[in-house]
PDB file of C-alpha atoms and ligand atoms in Angstrom:
ATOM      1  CA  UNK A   1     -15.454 -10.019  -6.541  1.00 96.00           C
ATOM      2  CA  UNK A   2     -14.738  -7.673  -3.608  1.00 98.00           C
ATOM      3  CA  UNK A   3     -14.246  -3.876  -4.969  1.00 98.00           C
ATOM      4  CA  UNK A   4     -10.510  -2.405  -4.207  1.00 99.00           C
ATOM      5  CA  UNK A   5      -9.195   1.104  -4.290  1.00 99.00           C
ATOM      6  CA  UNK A   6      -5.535   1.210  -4.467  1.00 99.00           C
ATOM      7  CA  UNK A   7      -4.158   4.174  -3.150  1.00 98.00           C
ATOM      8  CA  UNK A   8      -1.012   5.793  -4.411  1.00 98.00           C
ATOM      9  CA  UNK A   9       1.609   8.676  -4.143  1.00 97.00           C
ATOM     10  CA  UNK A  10       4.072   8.152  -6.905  1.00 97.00           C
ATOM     11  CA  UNK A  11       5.620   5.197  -9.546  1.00 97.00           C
ATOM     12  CA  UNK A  12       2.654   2.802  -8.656  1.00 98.00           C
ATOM     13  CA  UNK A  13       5.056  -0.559  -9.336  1.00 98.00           C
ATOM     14  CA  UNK A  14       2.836  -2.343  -6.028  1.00 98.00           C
ATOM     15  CA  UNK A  15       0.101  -1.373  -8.185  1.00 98.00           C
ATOM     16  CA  UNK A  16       1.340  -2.801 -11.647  1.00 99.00           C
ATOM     17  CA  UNK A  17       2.294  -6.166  -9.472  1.00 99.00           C
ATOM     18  CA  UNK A  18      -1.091  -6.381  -8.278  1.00 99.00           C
ATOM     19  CA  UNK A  19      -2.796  -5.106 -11.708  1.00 99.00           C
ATOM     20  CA  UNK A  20      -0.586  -7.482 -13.123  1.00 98.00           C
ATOM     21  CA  UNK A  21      -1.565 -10.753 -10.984  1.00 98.00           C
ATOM     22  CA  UNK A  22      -4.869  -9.809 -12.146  1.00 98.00           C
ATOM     23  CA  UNK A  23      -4.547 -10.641 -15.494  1.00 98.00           C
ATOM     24  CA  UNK A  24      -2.639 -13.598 -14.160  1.00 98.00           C
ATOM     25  CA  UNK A  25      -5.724 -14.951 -12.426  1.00 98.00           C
ATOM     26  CA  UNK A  26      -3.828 -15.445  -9.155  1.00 98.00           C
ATOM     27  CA  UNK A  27      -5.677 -12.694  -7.705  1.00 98.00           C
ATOM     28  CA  UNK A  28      -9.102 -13.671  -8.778  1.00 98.00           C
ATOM     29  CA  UNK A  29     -10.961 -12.484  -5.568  1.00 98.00           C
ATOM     30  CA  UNK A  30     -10.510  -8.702  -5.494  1.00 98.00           C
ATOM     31  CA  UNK A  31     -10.519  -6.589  -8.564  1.00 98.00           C
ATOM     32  CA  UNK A  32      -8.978  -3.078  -8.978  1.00 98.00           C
ATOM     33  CA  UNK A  33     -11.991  -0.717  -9.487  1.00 98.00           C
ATOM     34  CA  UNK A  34     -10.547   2.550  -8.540  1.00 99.00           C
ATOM     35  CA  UNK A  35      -6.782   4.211  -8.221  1.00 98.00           C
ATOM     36  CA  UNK A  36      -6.858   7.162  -5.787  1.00 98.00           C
ATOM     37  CA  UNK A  37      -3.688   9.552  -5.806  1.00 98.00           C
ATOM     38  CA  UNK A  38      -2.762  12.615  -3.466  1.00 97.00           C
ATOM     39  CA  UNK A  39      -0.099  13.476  -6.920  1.00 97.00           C
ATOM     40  CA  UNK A  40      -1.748  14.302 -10.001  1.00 97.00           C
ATOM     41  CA  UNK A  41       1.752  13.718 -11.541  1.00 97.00           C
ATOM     42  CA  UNK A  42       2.187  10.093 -10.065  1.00 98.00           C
ATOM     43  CA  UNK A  43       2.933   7.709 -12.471  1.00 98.00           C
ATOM     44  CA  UNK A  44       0.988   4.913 -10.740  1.00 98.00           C
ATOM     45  CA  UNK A  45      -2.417   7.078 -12.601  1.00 98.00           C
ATOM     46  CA  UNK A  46      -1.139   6.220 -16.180  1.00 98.00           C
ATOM     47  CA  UNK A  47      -0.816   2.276 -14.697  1.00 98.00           C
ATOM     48  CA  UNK A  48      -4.068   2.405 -13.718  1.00 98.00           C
ATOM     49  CA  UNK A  49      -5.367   4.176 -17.147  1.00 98.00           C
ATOM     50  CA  UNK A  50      -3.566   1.713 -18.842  1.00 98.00           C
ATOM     51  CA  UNK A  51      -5.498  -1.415 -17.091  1.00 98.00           C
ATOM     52  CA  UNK A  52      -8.925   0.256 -17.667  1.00 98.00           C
ATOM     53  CA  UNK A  53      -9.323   1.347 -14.039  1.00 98.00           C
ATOM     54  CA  UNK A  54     -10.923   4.674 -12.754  1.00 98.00           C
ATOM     55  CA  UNK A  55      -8.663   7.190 -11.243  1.00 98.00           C
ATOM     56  CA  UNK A  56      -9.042  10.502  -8.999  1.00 98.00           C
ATOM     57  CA  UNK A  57      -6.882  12.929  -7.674  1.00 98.00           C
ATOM     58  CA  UNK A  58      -7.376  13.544  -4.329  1.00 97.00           C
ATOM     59  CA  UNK A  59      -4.900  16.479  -4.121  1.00 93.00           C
ATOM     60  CA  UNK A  60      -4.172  17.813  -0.758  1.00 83.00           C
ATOM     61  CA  UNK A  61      -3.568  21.668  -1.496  1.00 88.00           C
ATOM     62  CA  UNK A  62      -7.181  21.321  -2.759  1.00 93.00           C
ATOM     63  CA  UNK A  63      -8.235  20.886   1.076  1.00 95.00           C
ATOM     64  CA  UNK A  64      -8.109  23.141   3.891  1.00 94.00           C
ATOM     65  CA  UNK A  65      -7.669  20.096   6.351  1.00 95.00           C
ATOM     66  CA  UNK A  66      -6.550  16.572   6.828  1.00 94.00           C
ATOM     67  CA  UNK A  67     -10.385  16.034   7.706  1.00 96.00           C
ATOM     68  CA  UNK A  68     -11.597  17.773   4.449  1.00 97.00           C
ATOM     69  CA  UNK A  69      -9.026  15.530   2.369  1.00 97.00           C
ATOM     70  CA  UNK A  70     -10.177  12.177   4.350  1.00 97.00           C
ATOM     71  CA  UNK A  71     -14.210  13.204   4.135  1.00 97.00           C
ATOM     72  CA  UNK A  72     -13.699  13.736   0.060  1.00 98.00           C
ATOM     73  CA  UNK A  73     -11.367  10.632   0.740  1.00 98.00           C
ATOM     74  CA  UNK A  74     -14.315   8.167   2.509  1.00 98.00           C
ATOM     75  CA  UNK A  75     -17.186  10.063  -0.011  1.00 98.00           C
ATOM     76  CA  UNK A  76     -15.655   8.746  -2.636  1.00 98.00           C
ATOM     77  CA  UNK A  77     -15.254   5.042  -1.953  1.00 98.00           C
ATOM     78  CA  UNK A  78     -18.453   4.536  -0.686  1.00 98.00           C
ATOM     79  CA  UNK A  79     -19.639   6.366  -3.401  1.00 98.00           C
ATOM     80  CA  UNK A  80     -18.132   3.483  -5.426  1.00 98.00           C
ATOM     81  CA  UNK A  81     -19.403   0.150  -3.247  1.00 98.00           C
ATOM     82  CA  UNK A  82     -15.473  -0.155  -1.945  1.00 98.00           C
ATOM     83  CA  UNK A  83     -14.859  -2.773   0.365  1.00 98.00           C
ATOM     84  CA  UNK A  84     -11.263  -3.163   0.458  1.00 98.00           C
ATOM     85  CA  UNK A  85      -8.406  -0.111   0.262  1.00 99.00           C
ATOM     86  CA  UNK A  86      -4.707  -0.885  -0.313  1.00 99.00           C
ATOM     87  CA  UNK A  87      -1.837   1.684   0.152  1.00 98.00           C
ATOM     88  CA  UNK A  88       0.475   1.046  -2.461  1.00 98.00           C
ATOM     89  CA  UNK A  89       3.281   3.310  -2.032  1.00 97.00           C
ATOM     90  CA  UNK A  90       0.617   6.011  -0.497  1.00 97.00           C
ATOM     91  CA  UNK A  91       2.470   8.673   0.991  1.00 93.00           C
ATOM     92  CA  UNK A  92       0.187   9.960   3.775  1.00 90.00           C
ATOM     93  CA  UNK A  93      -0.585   9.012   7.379  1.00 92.00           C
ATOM     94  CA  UNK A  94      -4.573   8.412   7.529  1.00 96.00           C
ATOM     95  CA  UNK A  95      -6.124   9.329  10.952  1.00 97.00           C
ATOM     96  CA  UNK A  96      -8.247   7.486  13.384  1.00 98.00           C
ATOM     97  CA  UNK A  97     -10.898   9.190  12.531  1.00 98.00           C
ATOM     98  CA  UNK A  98     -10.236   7.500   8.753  1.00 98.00           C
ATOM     99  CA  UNK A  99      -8.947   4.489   9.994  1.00 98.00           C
ATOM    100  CA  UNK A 100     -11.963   3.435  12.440  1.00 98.00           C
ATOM    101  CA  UNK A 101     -14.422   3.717   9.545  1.00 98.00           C
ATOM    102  CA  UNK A 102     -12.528   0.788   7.943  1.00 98.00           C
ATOM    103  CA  UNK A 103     -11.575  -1.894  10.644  1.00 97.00           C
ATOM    104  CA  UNK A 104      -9.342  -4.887   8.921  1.00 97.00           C
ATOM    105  CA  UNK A 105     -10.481  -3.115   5.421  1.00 98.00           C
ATOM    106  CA  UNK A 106      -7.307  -1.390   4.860  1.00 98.00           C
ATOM    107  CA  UNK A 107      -3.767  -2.872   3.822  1.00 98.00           C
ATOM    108  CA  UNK A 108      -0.591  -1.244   4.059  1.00 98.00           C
ATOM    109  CA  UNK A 109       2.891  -2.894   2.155  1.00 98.00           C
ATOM    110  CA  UNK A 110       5.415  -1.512   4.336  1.00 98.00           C
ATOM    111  CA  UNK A 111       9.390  -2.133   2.565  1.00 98.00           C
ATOM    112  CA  UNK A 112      10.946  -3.081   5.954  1.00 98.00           C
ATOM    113  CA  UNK A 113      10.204  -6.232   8.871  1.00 98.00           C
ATOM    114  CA  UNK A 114       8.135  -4.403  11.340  1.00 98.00           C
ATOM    115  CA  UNK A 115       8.710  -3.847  13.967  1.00 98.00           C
ATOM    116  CA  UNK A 116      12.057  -2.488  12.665  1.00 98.00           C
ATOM    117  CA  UNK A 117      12.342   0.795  10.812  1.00 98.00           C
ATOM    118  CA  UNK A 118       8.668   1.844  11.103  1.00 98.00           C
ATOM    119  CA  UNK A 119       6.262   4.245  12.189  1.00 96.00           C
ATOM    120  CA  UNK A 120       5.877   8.129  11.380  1.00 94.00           C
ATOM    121  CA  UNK A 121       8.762   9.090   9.229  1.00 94.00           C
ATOM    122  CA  UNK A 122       9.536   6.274   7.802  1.00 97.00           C
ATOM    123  CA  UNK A 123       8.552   5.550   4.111  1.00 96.00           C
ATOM    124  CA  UNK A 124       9.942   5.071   0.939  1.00 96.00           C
ATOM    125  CA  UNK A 125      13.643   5.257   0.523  1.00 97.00           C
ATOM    126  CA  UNK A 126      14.338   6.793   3.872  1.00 98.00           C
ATOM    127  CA  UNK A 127      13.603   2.944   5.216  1.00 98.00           C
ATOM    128  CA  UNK A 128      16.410   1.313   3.107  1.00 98.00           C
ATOM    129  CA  UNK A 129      18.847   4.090   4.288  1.00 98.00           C
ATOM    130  CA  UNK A 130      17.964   3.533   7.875  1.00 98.00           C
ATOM    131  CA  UNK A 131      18.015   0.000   7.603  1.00 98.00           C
ATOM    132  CA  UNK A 132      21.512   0.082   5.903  1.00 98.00           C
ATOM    133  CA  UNK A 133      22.361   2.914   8.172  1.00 98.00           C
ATOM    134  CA  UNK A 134      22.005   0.326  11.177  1.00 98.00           C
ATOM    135  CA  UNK A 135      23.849  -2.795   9.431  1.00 98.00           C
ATOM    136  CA  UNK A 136      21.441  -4.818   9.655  1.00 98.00           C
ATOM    137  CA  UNK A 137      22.020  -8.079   7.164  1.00 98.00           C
ATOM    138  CA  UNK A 138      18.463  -9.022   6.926  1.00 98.00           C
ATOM    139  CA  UNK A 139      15.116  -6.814   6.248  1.00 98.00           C
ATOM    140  CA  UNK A 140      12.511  -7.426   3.757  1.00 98.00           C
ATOM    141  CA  UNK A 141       8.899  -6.330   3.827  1.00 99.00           C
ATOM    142  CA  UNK A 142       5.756  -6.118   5.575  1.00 98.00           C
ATOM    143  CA  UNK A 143       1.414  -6.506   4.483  1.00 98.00           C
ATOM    144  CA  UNK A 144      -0.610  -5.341   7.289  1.00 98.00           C
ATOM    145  CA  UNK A 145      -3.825  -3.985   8.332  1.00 98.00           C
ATOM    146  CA  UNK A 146      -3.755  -0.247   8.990  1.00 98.00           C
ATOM    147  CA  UNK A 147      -4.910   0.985  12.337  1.00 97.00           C
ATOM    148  CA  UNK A 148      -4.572   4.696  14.131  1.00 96.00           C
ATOM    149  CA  UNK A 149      -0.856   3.299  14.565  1.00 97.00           C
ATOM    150  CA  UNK A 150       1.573   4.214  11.790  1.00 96.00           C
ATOM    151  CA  UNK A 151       2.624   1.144  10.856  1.00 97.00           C
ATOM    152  CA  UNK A 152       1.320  -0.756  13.797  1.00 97.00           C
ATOM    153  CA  UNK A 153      -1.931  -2.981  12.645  1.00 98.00           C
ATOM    154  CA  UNK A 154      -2.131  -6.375  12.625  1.00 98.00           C
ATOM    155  CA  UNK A 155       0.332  -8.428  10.368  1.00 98.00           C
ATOM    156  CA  UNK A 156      -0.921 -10.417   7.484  1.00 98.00           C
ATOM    157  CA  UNK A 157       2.073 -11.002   5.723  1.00 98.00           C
ATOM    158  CA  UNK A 158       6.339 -10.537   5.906  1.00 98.00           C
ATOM    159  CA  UNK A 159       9.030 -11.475   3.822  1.00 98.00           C
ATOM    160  CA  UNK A 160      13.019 -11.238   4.949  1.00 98.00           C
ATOM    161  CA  UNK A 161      15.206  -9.897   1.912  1.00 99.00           C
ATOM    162  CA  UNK A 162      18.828 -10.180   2.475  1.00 98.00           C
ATOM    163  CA  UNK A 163      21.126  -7.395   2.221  1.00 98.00           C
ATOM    164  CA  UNK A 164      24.390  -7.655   0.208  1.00 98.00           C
ATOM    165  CA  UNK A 165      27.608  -5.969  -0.105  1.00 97.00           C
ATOM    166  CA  UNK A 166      27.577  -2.498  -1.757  1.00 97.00           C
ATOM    167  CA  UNK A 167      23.952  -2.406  -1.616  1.00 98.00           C
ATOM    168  CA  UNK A 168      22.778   1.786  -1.840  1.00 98.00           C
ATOM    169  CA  UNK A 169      19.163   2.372  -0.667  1.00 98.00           C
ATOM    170  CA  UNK A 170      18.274   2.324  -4.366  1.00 98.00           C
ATOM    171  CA  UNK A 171      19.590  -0.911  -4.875  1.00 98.00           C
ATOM    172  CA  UNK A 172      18.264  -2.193  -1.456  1.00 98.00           C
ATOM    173  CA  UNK A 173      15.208  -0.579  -2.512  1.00 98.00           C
ATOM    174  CA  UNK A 174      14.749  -2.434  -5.767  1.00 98.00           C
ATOM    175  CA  UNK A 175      15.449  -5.732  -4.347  1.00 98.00           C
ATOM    176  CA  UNK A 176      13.024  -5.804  -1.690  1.00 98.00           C
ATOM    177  CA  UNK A 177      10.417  -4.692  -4.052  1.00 98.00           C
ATOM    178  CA  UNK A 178      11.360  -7.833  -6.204  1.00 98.00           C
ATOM    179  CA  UNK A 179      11.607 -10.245  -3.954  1.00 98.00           C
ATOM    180  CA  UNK A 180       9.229  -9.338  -1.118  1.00 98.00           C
ATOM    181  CA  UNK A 181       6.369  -6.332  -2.240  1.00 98.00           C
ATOM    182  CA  UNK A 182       5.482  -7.415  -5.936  1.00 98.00           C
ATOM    183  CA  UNK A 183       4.427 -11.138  -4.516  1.00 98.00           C
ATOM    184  CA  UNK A 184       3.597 -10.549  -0.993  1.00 98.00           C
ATOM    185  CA  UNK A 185       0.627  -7.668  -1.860  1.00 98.00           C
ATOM    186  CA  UNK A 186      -1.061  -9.311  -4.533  1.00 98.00           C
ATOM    187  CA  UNK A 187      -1.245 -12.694  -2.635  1.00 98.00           C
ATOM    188  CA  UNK A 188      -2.432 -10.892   0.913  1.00 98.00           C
ATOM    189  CA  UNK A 189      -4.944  -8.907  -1.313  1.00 99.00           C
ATOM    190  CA  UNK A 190      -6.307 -12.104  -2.230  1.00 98.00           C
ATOM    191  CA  UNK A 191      -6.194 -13.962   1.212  1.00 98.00           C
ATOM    192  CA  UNK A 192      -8.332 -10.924   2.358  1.00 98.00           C
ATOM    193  CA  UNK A 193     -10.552 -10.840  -0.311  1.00 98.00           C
ATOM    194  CA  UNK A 194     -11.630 -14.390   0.173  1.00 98.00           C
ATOM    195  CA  UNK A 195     -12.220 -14.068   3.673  1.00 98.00           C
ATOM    196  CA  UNK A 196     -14.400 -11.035   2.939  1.00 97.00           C
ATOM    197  CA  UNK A 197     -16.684 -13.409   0.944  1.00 94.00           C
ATOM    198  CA  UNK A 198     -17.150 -15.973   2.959  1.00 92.00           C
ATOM    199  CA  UNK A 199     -17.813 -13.427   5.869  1.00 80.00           C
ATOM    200  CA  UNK A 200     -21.034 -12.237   3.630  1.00 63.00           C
TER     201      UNK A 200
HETATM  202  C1  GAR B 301       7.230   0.912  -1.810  1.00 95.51           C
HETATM  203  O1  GAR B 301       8.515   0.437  -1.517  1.00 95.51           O
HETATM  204  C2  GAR B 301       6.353   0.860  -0.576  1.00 95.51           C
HETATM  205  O2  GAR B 301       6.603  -0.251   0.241  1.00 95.51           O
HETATM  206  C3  GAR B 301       6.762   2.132   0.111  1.00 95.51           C
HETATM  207  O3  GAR B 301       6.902   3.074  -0.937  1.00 95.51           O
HETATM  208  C4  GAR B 301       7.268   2.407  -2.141  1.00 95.51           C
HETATM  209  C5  GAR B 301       6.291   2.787  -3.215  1.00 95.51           C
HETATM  210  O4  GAR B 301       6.684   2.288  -4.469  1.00 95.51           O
HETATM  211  N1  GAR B 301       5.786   2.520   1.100  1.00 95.51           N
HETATM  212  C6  GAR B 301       6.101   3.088   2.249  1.00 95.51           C
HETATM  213  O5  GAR B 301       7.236   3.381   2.562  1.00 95.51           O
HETATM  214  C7  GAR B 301       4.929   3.342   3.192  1.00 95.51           C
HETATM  215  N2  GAR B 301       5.388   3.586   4.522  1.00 95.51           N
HETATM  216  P1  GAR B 301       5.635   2.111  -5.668  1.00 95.51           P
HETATM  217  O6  GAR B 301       4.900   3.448  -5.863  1.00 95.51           O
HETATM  218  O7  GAR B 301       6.511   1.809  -6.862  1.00 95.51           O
HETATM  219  O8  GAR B 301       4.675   0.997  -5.346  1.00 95.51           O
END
């Protein structure tokens, strides 16, 4: 099985879905053998404890630079044979220098349809309440592979999520995570891990 990290900032629920689709056996290709987080209070780390699965905090006031933080970052994975890396929910930009070490090895979920309310600036909440501030009546979610562009690697995945009347970014939030993240991740993860395999 190809070795993931899963990298994380805060609740982890991409994680759990993916975690969870292990023990499902639709994601049968990949296996989740590390959990990295830049928040030693995320709760994303108890997810992963609970599953079994290593976990390190990678904290950022505990490195002078971005380059520091990504050097401990890369050390560590190939440390542990990792061949795939999935941001779950992970909170920081990586560079180019990061990013070019990894070509098509990284996956990003992104909660919006890029090319629409993406890029630096826009994560977590702040992409429902730009996508509601706009009107639009359709968004959804994004799994792509993560280049030096924020946001802007090639797409491997999207799903379109309507939005409804009354809908808050919370709500928004919550449905797009139902009905686009949770199934769209684990299932991409998957479709990448295979083609990993029969690459070697
Ligand atoms: C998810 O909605 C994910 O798509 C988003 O943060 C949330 C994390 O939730 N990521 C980004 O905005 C990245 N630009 P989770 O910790 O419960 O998986």
């Amino acid at each position: 099985m190809v070795k993931v990290a899963v990298l994380v900032s805060g609740g982890g629920t991409n994680l759990q879905a993916i975690l969870d689709a292990e023990d499902a056996g639709t994601l049968k290709s990949g296996k989740v053998t590390l959990v990295v987080s830049n928040n030693p209070e995320a709760f994303a780390l108890t997810r992963a404890q609970n599953h079994g699965v290593e976990t390190l905090v990678l904290s950022k006031a505990d490195y002078p630079t971005r380059a520091a933080f990504e050097t401990a970052l890369d050390d560590a994975l190939r440390a542990r044979g990792i061949e795939l890396i999935v941001l779950a929910g992970f909170m920081r930009i990586l560079s180019a220098d990061f990013t070019n070490k990894y070509p098509e090895r990284i996956l990003n979920v992104h909660p919006a349809l890029i090319p629409s309310f993406c890029g630096e600036g826009f994560y977590g909440l702040r992409v429902h309440e730009a996508a509601l501030d706009y009107g639009v009546k359709v968004t959804g979610a994004t799994v792509h592979f993560v280049n030096e562009i924020p946001d802007g690697g090639r797409i491997i995945a999207q799903k379109a999520v309507y939005i409804e009347d009354g809908d808050t970014p919370e709500i928004l939030q919550k449905r797009v995570m139902e009905q686009a993240e949770w199934i769209l991740l684990p299932q991409a993860i998957e479709k990448v891990s295979q083609e990993i395999r029969s690459r070697v």
